Amino acid sequence: SRMMAFDLATGNTLWETPLTTTRACYGVPLLRTNTAGEQEIIGANTGDGIFALRPSDGKLLWRLPVFTARVVSCPLQVDDLLIATAGAGGGGNHLVAVMPPDRYEVTKNQSTAQPAEAYRIERNAPYVPTPAVVGTSLYSVDDRGIAACFDGMSGDSLWTVRLGGNFGASPVVIGEKMLAIALDGTAHVISLSGKKSPPFSLGADVQATPTLFDSGMLLRVGNELCCLSTKN
């Protein structure tokens, strides 16, 4: 495993940082600004857990191994906490929140504090889908069709709703509602308070997460790329 950076203009490799190799992980890194005003690349994988690299040269700044399974979802930030999930097709999913070090010793080029696990969720935690963040709330759907809302600061469960079906695409929040689409193309709309509307079919399988823009949504349905309006 390794993290790589490339020059956008030429494609040349700028740096490569080895990571702890365990099993293939697929999450997209997160760019975070720490309390010292410095940027960090936040990644998540099985071997290193939640970790931070310096964007300029790829130096590993800190790491906290917190996972025992494969990481497929993308890391998230809720206030000062960094959150990611891991799991397997047969269960054993876990969502973990980590408090990162709060500052860095510039002269020694290393962390003056250690990251710490803030909380862990194992009931109704997603594996493949990445939760959506609204304020300090996490809105999620696990792979077996349980939609949930968690307090992102404490990990407390605020509500759960059984949708049914199998899920791979991540939920998205549009206004005051969450859209979660099952692998068979069944779409579920749930209010942010946990009230669900009748499901409807999109007519084909859906595995990709919708992409939102100002007035619409791009969604891959079967072999087609669809543009849907999100205006009322």
PDB file of C-alpha atoms in Angstrom:
ATOM      1  CA  SER A   1       0.000   0.000   0.000  1.00  0.00           C
ATOM      2  CA  ARG A   2       1.085   3.555  -0.614  1.00  0.00           C
ATOM      3  CA  MET A   3      -0.236   7.070  -0.936  1.00  0.00           C
ATOM      4  CA  MET A   4       0.949   9.044  -3.974  1.00  0.00           C
ATOM      5  CA  ALA A   5       0.820  12.672  -5.064  1.00  0.00           C
ATOM      6  CA  PHE A   6       1.048  13.846  -8.677  1.00  0.00           C
ATOM      7  CA  ASP A   7       1.724  17.131 -10.460  1.00  0.00           C
ATOM      8  CA  LEU A   8      -1.566  18.131 -12.113  1.00  0.00           C
ATOM      9  CA  ALA A   9       0.188  19.793 -15.064  1.00  0.00           C
ATOM     10  CA  THR A  10       2.660  17.037 -15.956  1.00  0.00           C
ATOM     11  CA  GLY A  11       1.478  13.880 -14.195  1.00  0.00           C
ATOM     12  CA  ASN A  12       4.902  13.482 -12.596  1.00  0.00           C
ATOM     13  CA  THR A  13       5.024  11.762  -9.212  1.00  0.00           C
ATOM     14  CA  LEU A  14       5.756  14.283  -6.461  1.00  0.00           C
ATOM     15  CA  TRP A  15       6.029  11.813  -3.576  1.00  0.00           C
ATOM     16  CA  GLU A  16       5.152   8.304  -2.459  1.00  0.00           C
ATOM     17  CA  THR A  17       4.531   7.260   1.139  1.00  0.00           C
ATOM     18  CA  PRO A  18       4.423   3.570   2.088  1.00  0.00           C
ATOM     19  CA  LEU A  19       1.416   2.496   4.155  1.00  0.00           C
ATOM     20  CA  THR A  20       0.894  -0.628   6.223  1.00  0.00           C
ATOM     21  CA  THR A  21      -0.187  -3.385   3.840  1.00  0.00           C
ATOM     22  CA  THR A  22      -2.980  -5.658   5.012  1.00  0.00           C
ATOM     23  CA  ARG A  23      -5.863  -5.883   2.529  1.00  0.00           C
ATOM     24  CA  ALA A  24      -7.182  -3.703  -0.288  1.00  0.00           C
ATOM     25  CA  CYS A  25      -8.941  -0.558   0.984  1.00  0.00           C
ATOM     26  CA  TYR A  26     -10.812   1.932  -1.178  1.00  0.00           C
ATOM     27  CA  GLY A  27     -11.691   5.150   0.660  1.00  0.00           C
ATOM     28  CA  VAL A  28     -10.931   8.604  -0.783  1.00  0.00           C
ATOM     29  CA  PRO A  29      -8.727  10.758   1.508  1.00  0.00           C
ATOM     30  CA  LEU A  30      -9.968  13.893   3.265  1.00  0.00           C
ATOM     31  CA  LEU A  31      -8.154  17.251   3.379  1.00  0.00           C
ATOM     32  CA  ARG A  32      -8.215  18.748   6.890  1.00  0.00           C
ATOM     33  CA  THR A  33      -6.840  21.964   8.387  1.00  0.00           C
ATOM     34  CA  ASN A  34      -5.586  21.368  11.912  1.00  0.00           C
ATOM     35  CA  THR A  35      -5.701  23.857  14.791  1.00  0.00           C
ATOM     36  CA  ALA A  36      -2.236  25.140  13.879  1.00  0.00           C
ATOM     37  CA  GLY A  37      -3.575  26.182  10.457  1.00  0.00           C
ATOM     38  CA  GLU A  38      -1.663  23.440   8.626  1.00  0.00           C
ATOM     39  CA  GLN A  39      -3.276  21.096   6.139  1.00  0.00           C
ATOM     40  CA  GLU A  40      -3.276  17.324   6.559  1.00  0.00           C
ATOM     41  CA  ILE A  41      -4.305  14.517   4.233  1.00  0.00           C
ATOM     42  CA  ILE A  42      -6.516  12.226   6.321  1.00  0.00           C
ATOM     43  CA  GLY A  43      -6.695   8.615   5.222  1.00  0.00           C
ATOM     44  CA  ALA A  44      -8.208   5.413   6.584  1.00  0.00           C
ATOM     45  CA  ASN A  45      -7.151   1.810   6.026  1.00  0.00           C
ATOM     46  CA  THR A  46      -6.964  -1.441   7.917  1.00  0.00           C
ATOM     47  CA  GLY A  47      -3.257  -1.373   8.689  1.00  0.00           C
ATOM     48  CA  ASP A  48      -2.839   2.257   9.771  1.00  0.00           C
ATOM     49  CA  GLY A  49      -6.355   2.976  10.993  1.00  0.00           C
ATOM     50  CA  ILE A  50      -7.005   6.710  10.737  1.00  0.00           C
ATOM     51  CA  PHE A  51      -3.833   8.590   9.828  1.00  0.00           C
ATOM     52  CA  ALA A  52      -2.517  11.946   8.581  1.00  0.00           C
ATOM     53  CA  LEU A  53       0.086  12.834   5.950  1.00  0.00           C
ATOM     54  CA  ARG A  54       1.670  16.212   5.211  1.00  0.00           C
ATOM     55  CA  PRO A  55       0.575  17.332   1.714  1.00  0.00           C
ATOM     56  CA  SER A  56       3.897  18.941   0.771  1.00  0.00           C
ATOM     57  CA  ASP A  57       6.043  15.814   1.036  1.00  0.00           C
ATOM     58  CA  GLY A  58       3.810  12.942   2.170  1.00  0.00           C
ATOM     59  CA  LYS A  59       5.395  12.611   5.611  1.00  0.00           C
ATOM     60  CA  LEU A  60       3.347  10.484   7.997  1.00  0.00           C
ATOM     61  CA  LEU A  61       2.374  12.835  10.842  1.00  0.00           C
ATOM     62  CA  TRP A  62       0.372  10.467  13.014  1.00  0.00           C
ATOM     63  CA  ARG A  63      -1.610   7.231  12.892  1.00  0.00           C
ATOM     64  CA  LEU A  64      -3.972   5.306  15.154  1.00  0.00           C
ATOM     65  CA  PRO A  65      -4.776   1.690  14.158  1.00  0.00           C
ATOM     66  CA  VAL A  66      -8.431   1.255  15.154  1.00  0.00           C
ATOM     67  CA  PHE A  67      -9.825  -1.190  12.583  1.00  0.00           C
ATOM     68  CA  THR A  68      -9.938  -4.977  12.434  1.00  0.00           C
ATOM     69  CA  ALA A  69     -11.648  -5.242   9.027  1.00  0.00           C
ATOM     70  CA  ARG A  70     -11.506  -3.780   5.513  1.00  0.00           C
ATOM     71  CA  VAL A  71     -12.028  -0.027   5.025  1.00  0.00           C
ATOM     72  CA  VAL A  72     -14.150   0.809   1.981  1.00  0.00           C
ATOM     73  CA  SER A  73     -15.883   4.047   2.994  1.00  0.00           C
ATOM     74  CA  CYS A  74     -14.266   7.497   3.062  1.00  0.00           C
ATOM     75  CA  PRO A  75     -13.088   9.299   6.207  1.00  0.00           C
ATOM     76  CA  LEU A  76     -15.245  12.131   7.523  1.00  0.00           C
ATOM     77  CA  GLN A  77     -14.747  15.130   9.793  1.00  0.00           C
ATOM     78  CA  VAL A  78     -17.338  16.167  12.383  1.00  0.00           C
ATOM     79  CA  ASP A  79     -16.135  19.242  14.249  1.00  0.00           C
ATOM     80  CA  ASP A  80     -12.728  18.149  15.620  1.00  0.00           C
ATOM     81  CA  LEU A  81     -13.369  14.406  15.274  1.00  0.00           C
ATOM     82  CA  LEU A  82     -12.264  12.206  12.374  1.00  0.00           C
ATOM     83  CA  ILE A  83     -14.539   9.271  11.585  1.00  0.00           C
ATOM     84  CA  ALA A  84     -14.293   6.203   9.359  1.00  0.00           C
ATOM     85  CA  THR A  85     -15.845   2.740   9.115  1.00  0.00           C
ATOM     86  CA  ALA A  86     -14.701  -0.807   8.441  1.00  0.00           C
ATOM     87  CA  GLY A  87     -16.406  -4.140   8.039  1.00  0.00           C
ATOM     88  CA  ALA A  88     -17.019  -7.249   5.980  1.00  0.00           C
ATOM     89  CA  GLY A  89     -19.785  -8.757   3.924  1.00  0.00           C
ATOM     90  CA  GLY A  90     -20.709 -11.097   6.759  1.00  0.00           C
ATOM     91  CA  GLY A  91     -20.942  -8.386   9.425  1.00  0.00           C
ATOM     92  CA  GLY A  92     -18.628  -7.204  12.167  1.00  0.00           C
ATOM     93  CA  ASN A  93     -18.869  -3.585  11.007  1.00  0.00           C
ATOM     94  CA  HIS A  94     -17.528  -0.783  13.175  1.00  0.00           C
ATOM     95  CA  LEU A  95     -17.559   3.008  12.952  1.00  0.00           C
ATOM     96  CA  VAL A  96     -14.742   4.684  14.874  1.00  0.00           C
ATOM     97  CA  ALA A  97     -14.208   8.335  15.807  1.00  0.00           C
ATOM     98  CA  VAL A  98     -10.692   9.579  16.549  1.00  0.00           C
ATOM     99  CA  MET A  99      -9.601  12.815  18.197  1.00  0.00           C
ATOM    100  CA  PRO A 100      -6.447  13.925  16.318  1.00  0.00           C
ATOM    101  CA  PRO A 101      -3.432  15.610  17.932  1.00  0.00           C
ATOM    102  CA  ASP A 102      -4.221  19.278  18.475  1.00  0.00           C
ATOM    103  CA  ARG A 103      -0.884  20.822  17.510  1.00  0.00           C
ATOM    104  CA  TYR A 104       2.554  20.090  16.086  1.00  0.00           C
ATOM    105  CA  GLU A 105       6.051  20.907  17.224  1.00  0.00           C
ATOM    106  CA  VAL A 106       7.446  22.693  14.169  1.00  0.00           C
ATOM    107  CA  THR A 107      11.120  22.445  15.119  1.00  0.00           C
ATOM    108  CA  LYS A 108      10.989  18.686  15.727  1.00  0.00           C
ATOM    109  CA  ASN A 109       8.582  18.052  12.851  1.00  0.00           C
ATOM    110  CA  GLN A 110       6.492  15.647  14.887  1.00  0.00           C
ATOM    111  CA  SER A 111       3.296  15.490  16.898  1.00  0.00           C
ATOM    112  CA  THR A 112       3.423  16.757  20.480  1.00  0.00           C
ATOM    113  CA  ALA A 113       0.235  14.856  21.327  1.00  0.00           C
ATOM    114  CA  GLN A 114      -1.156  11.485  20.412  1.00  0.00           C
ATOM    115  CA  PRO A 115      -4.442  10.710  18.660  1.00  0.00           C
ATOM    116  CA  ALA A 116      -7.054   8.968  20.776  1.00  0.00           C
ATOM    117  CA  GLU A 117     -10.173   6.936  20.076  1.00  0.00           C
ATOM    118  CA  ALA A 118     -13.240   8.998  21.049  1.00  0.00           C
ATOM    119  CA  TYR A 119     -15.951   6.370  20.553  1.00  0.00           C
ATOM    120  CA  ARG A 120     -16.845   3.239  18.605  1.00  0.00           C
ATOM    121  CA  ILE A 121     -20.195   2.145  17.105  1.00  0.00           C
ATOM    122  CA  GLU A 122     -20.774  -1.514  16.259  1.00  0.00           C
ATOM    123  CA  ARG A 123     -24.569  -1.690  16.094  1.00  0.00           C
ATOM    124  CA  ASN A 124     -25.994  -0.587  12.692  1.00  0.00           C
ATOM    125  CA  ALA A 125     -22.574   0.665  11.537  1.00  0.00           C
ATOM    126  CA  PRO A 126     -22.139   0.759   7.747  1.00  0.00           C
ATOM    127  CA  TYR A 127     -19.394  -1.067   5.854  1.00  0.00           C
ATOM    128  CA  VAL A 128     -19.425   0.127   2.218  1.00  0.00           C
ATOM    129  CA  PRO A 129     -21.687   3.234   2.326  1.00  0.00           C
ATOM    130  CA  THR A 130     -20.141   6.414   3.747  1.00  0.00           C
ATOM    131  CA  PRO A 131     -22.428   8.342   6.133  1.00  0.00           C
ATOM    132  CA  ALA A 132     -23.572  11.877   5.273  1.00  0.00           C
ATOM    133  CA  VAL A 133     -22.666  14.695   7.674  1.00  0.00           C
ATOM    134  CA  VAL A 134     -25.084  17.513   8.491  1.00  0.00           C
ATOM    135  CA  GLY A 135     -23.806  19.766  11.251  1.00  0.00           C
ATOM    136  CA  THR A 136     -22.704  17.356  13.955  1.00  0.00           C
ATOM    137  CA  SER A 137     -25.084  14.574  12.921  1.00  0.00           C
ATOM    138  CA  LEU A 138     -24.208  11.436  10.965  1.00  0.00           C
ATOM    139  CA  TYR A 139     -26.885  10.028   8.639  1.00  0.00           C
ATOM    140  CA  SER A 140     -26.112   6.505   7.499  1.00  0.00           C
ATOM    141  CA  VAL A 141     -27.475   3.353   5.947  1.00  0.00           C
ATOM    142  CA  ASP A 142     -25.771   0.058   6.608  1.00  0.00           C
ATOM    143  CA  ASP A 143     -25.260  -2.616   3.971  1.00  0.00           C
ATOM    144  CA  ARG A 144     -28.332  -4.549   5.091  1.00  0.00           C
ATOM    145  CA  GLY A 145     -30.770  -1.652   4.944  1.00  0.00           C
ATOM    146  CA  ILE A 146     -30.871  -0.043   8.393  1.00  0.00           C
ATOM    147  CA  ALA A 147     -30.958   3.751   8.134  1.00  0.00           C
ATOM    148  CA  ALA A 148     -29.735   5.571  11.219  1.00  0.00           C
ATOM    149  CA  CYS A 149     -28.854   8.938  12.658  1.00  0.00           C
ATOM    150  CA  PHE A 150     -26.007   9.255  15.162  1.00  0.00           C
ATOM    151  CA  ASP A 151     -24.746  12.157  17.223  1.00  0.00           C
ATOM    152  CA  GLY A 152     -21.370  12.684  15.575  1.00  0.00           C
ATOM    153  CA  MET A 153     -19.773  14.046  18.748  1.00  0.00           C
ATOM    154  CA  SER A 154     -20.801  11.278  21.143  1.00  0.00           C
ATOM    155  CA  GLY A 155     -21.768   8.353  18.909  1.00  0.00           C
ATOM    156  CA  ASP A 156     -25.211   8.131  20.517  1.00  0.00           C
ATOM    157  CA  SER A 157     -27.960   6.676  18.331  1.00  0.00           C
ATOM    158  CA  LEU A 158     -30.743   9.204  17.702  1.00  0.00           C
ATOM    159  CA  TRP A 159     -33.010   7.035  15.541  1.00  0.00           C
ATOM    160  CA  THR A 160     -33.045   3.963  13.315  1.00  0.00           C
ATOM    161  CA  VAL A 161     -35.385   2.954  10.487  1.00  0.00           C
ATOM    162  CA  ARG A 162     -35.468  -0.432   8.754  1.00  0.00           C
ATOM    163  CA  LEU A 163     -35.506  -0.031   4.955  1.00  0.00           C
ATOM    164  CA  GLY A 164     -34.684  -3.564   3.831  1.00  0.00           C
ATOM    165  CA  GLY A 165     -32.555  -4.560   0.856  1.00  0.00           C
ATOM    166  CA  ASN A 166     -28.794  -4.415   0.304  1.00  0.00           C
ATOM    167  CA  PHE A 167     -26.862  -1.156  -0.062  1.00  0.00           C
ATOM    168  CA  GLY A 168     -23.537  -0.128  -1.589  1.00  0.00           C
ATOM    169  CA  ALA A 169     -24.100   3.505  -2.603  1.00  0.00           C
ATOM    170  CA  SER A 170     -23.684   6.135   0.091  1.00  0.00           C
ATOM    171  CA  PRO A 171     -26.713   8.144   1.228  1.00  0.00           C
ATOM    172  CA  VAL A 172     -26.942  11.838   0.321  1.00  0.00           C
ATOM    173  CA  VAL A 173     -28.846  14.626   2.057  1.00  0.00           C
ATOM    174  CA  ILE A 174     -30.939  17.004  -0.033  1.00  0.00           C
ATOM    175  CA  GLY A 175     -32.511  19.772   2.008  1.00  0.00           C
ATOM    176  CA  GLU A 176     -34.251  18.144   4.969  1.00  0.00           C
ATOM    177  CA  LYS A 177     -34.301  14.625   3.525  1.00  0.00           C
ATOM    178  CA  MET A 178     -31.889  11.737   3.062  1.00  0.00           C
ATOM    179  CA  LEU A 179     -31.871   9.673  -0.129  1.00  0.00           C
ATOM    180  CA  ALA A 180     -30.642   6.088   0.144  1.00  0.00           C
ATOM    181  CA  ILE A 181     -30.669   3.798  -2.911  1.00  0.00           C
ATOM    182  CA  ALA A 182     -30.430   0.018  -2.651  1.00  0.00           C
ATOM    183  CA  LEU A 183     -28.376  -2.099  -5.046  1.00  0.00           C
ATOM    184  CA  ASP A 184     -31.528  -3.195  -6.890  1.00  0.00           C
ATOM    185  CA  GLY A 185     -32.430   0.457  -7.619  1.00  0.00           C
ATOM    186  CA  THR A 186     -35.057   0.873  -4.911  1.00  0.00           C
ATOM    187  CA  ALA A 187     -34.915   4.472  -3.688  1.00  0.00           C
ATOM    188  CA  HIS A 188     -35.788   5.419  -0.123  1.00  0.00           C
ATOM    189  CA  VAL A 189     -36.423   8.967   1.093  1.00  0.00           C
ATOM    190  CA  ILE A 190     -36.199   9.555   4.848  1.00  0.00           C
ATOM    191  CA  SER A 191     -36.683  12.853   6.652  1.00  0.00           C
ATOM    192  CA  LEU A 192     -33.829  13.973   8.892  1.00  0.00           C
ATOM    193  CA  SER A 193     -36.120  13.218  11.832  1.00  0.00           C
ATOM    194  CA  GLY A 194     -36.415   9.575  10.761  1.00  0.00           C
ATOM    195  CA  LYS A 195     -39.777   9.474   8.979  1.00  0.00           C
ATOM    196  CA  LYS A 196     -39.653   7.401   5.784  1.00  0.00           C
ATOM    197  CA  SER A 197     -41.725   7.832   2.627  1.00  0.00           C
ATOM    198  CA  PRO A 198     -42.919   4.952   0.411  1.00  0.00           C
ATOM    199  CA  PRO A 199     -39.982   3.533  -1.629  1.00  0.00           C
ATOM    200  CA  PHE A 200     -39.929   3.638  -5.418  1.00  0.00           C
ATOM    201  CA  SER A 201     -37.925   1.882  -8.125  1.00  0.00           C
ATOM    202  CA  LEU A 202     -35.457   3.601 -10.443  1.00  0.00           C
ATOM    203  CA  GLY A 203     -35.798   0.714 -12.897  1.00  0.00           C
ATOM    204  CA  ALA A 204     -32.269  -0.713 -12.795  1.00  0.00           C
ATOM    205  CA  ASP A 205     -29.400  -1.529 -10.451  1.00  0.00           C
ATOM    206  CA  VAL A 206     -27.625   1.321  -8.642  1.00  0.00           C
ATOM    207  CA  GLN A 207     -24.153   0.871  -7.160  1.00  0.00           C
ATOM    208  CA  ALA A 208     -22.718   4.398  -7.471  1.00  0.00           C
ATOM    209  CA  THR A 209     -23.290   7.243  -5.016  1.00  0.00           C
ATOM    210  CA  PRO A 210     -25.272  10.191  -6.463  1.00  0.00           C
ATOM    211  CA  THR A 211     -23.383  13.414  -7.146  1.00  0.00           C
ATOM    212  CA  LEU A 212     -25.217  16.590  -6.150  1.00  0.00           C
ATOM    213  CA  PHE A 213     -24.982  20.045  -7.714  1.00  0.00           C
ATOM    214  CA  ASP A 214     -26.956  23.274  -7.232  1.00  0.00           C
ATOM    215  CA  SER A 215     -30.251  22.191  -8.774  1.00  0.00           C
ATOM    216  CA  GLY A 216     -29.846  18.548  -9.603  1.00  0.00           C
ATOM    217  CA  MET A 217     -28.231  15.192  -9.169  1.00  0.00           C
ATOM    218  CA  LEU A 218     -26.154  12.911 -11.387  1.00  0.00           C
ATOM    219  CA  LEU A 219     -26.893   9.244 -10.868  1.00  0.00           C
ATOM    220  CA  ARG A 220     -25.728   6.095 -12.642  1.00  0.00           C
ATOM    221  CA  VAL A 221     -28.715   3.774 -13.078  1.00  0.00           C
ATOM    222  CA  GLY A 222     -27.851   0.503 -14.777  1.00  0.00           C
ATOM    223  CA  ASN A 223     -25.790   1.456 -17.854  1.00  0.00           C
ATOM    224  CA  GLU A 224     -27.129   5.012 -18.052  1.00  0.00           C
ATOM    225  CA  LEU A 225     -25.970   8.278 -16.475  1.00  0.00           C
ATOM    226  CA  CYS A 226     -29.063  10.242 -15.471  1.00  0.00           C
ATOM    227  CA  CYS A 227     -29.460  13.890 -14.512  1.00  0.00           C
ATOM    228  CA  LEU A 228     -32.374  14.440 -12.130  1.00  0.00           C
ATOM    229  CA  SER A 229     -33.774  17.748 -10.883  1.00  0.00           C
ATOM    230  CA  THR A 230     -33.843  18.273  -7.125  1.00  0.00           C
ATOM    231  CA  LYS A 231     -35.985  21.412  -7.298  1.00  0.00           C
ATOM    232  CA  ASN A 232     -39.372  21.258  -5.593  1.00  0.00           C
TER     233      ASN A 232
END
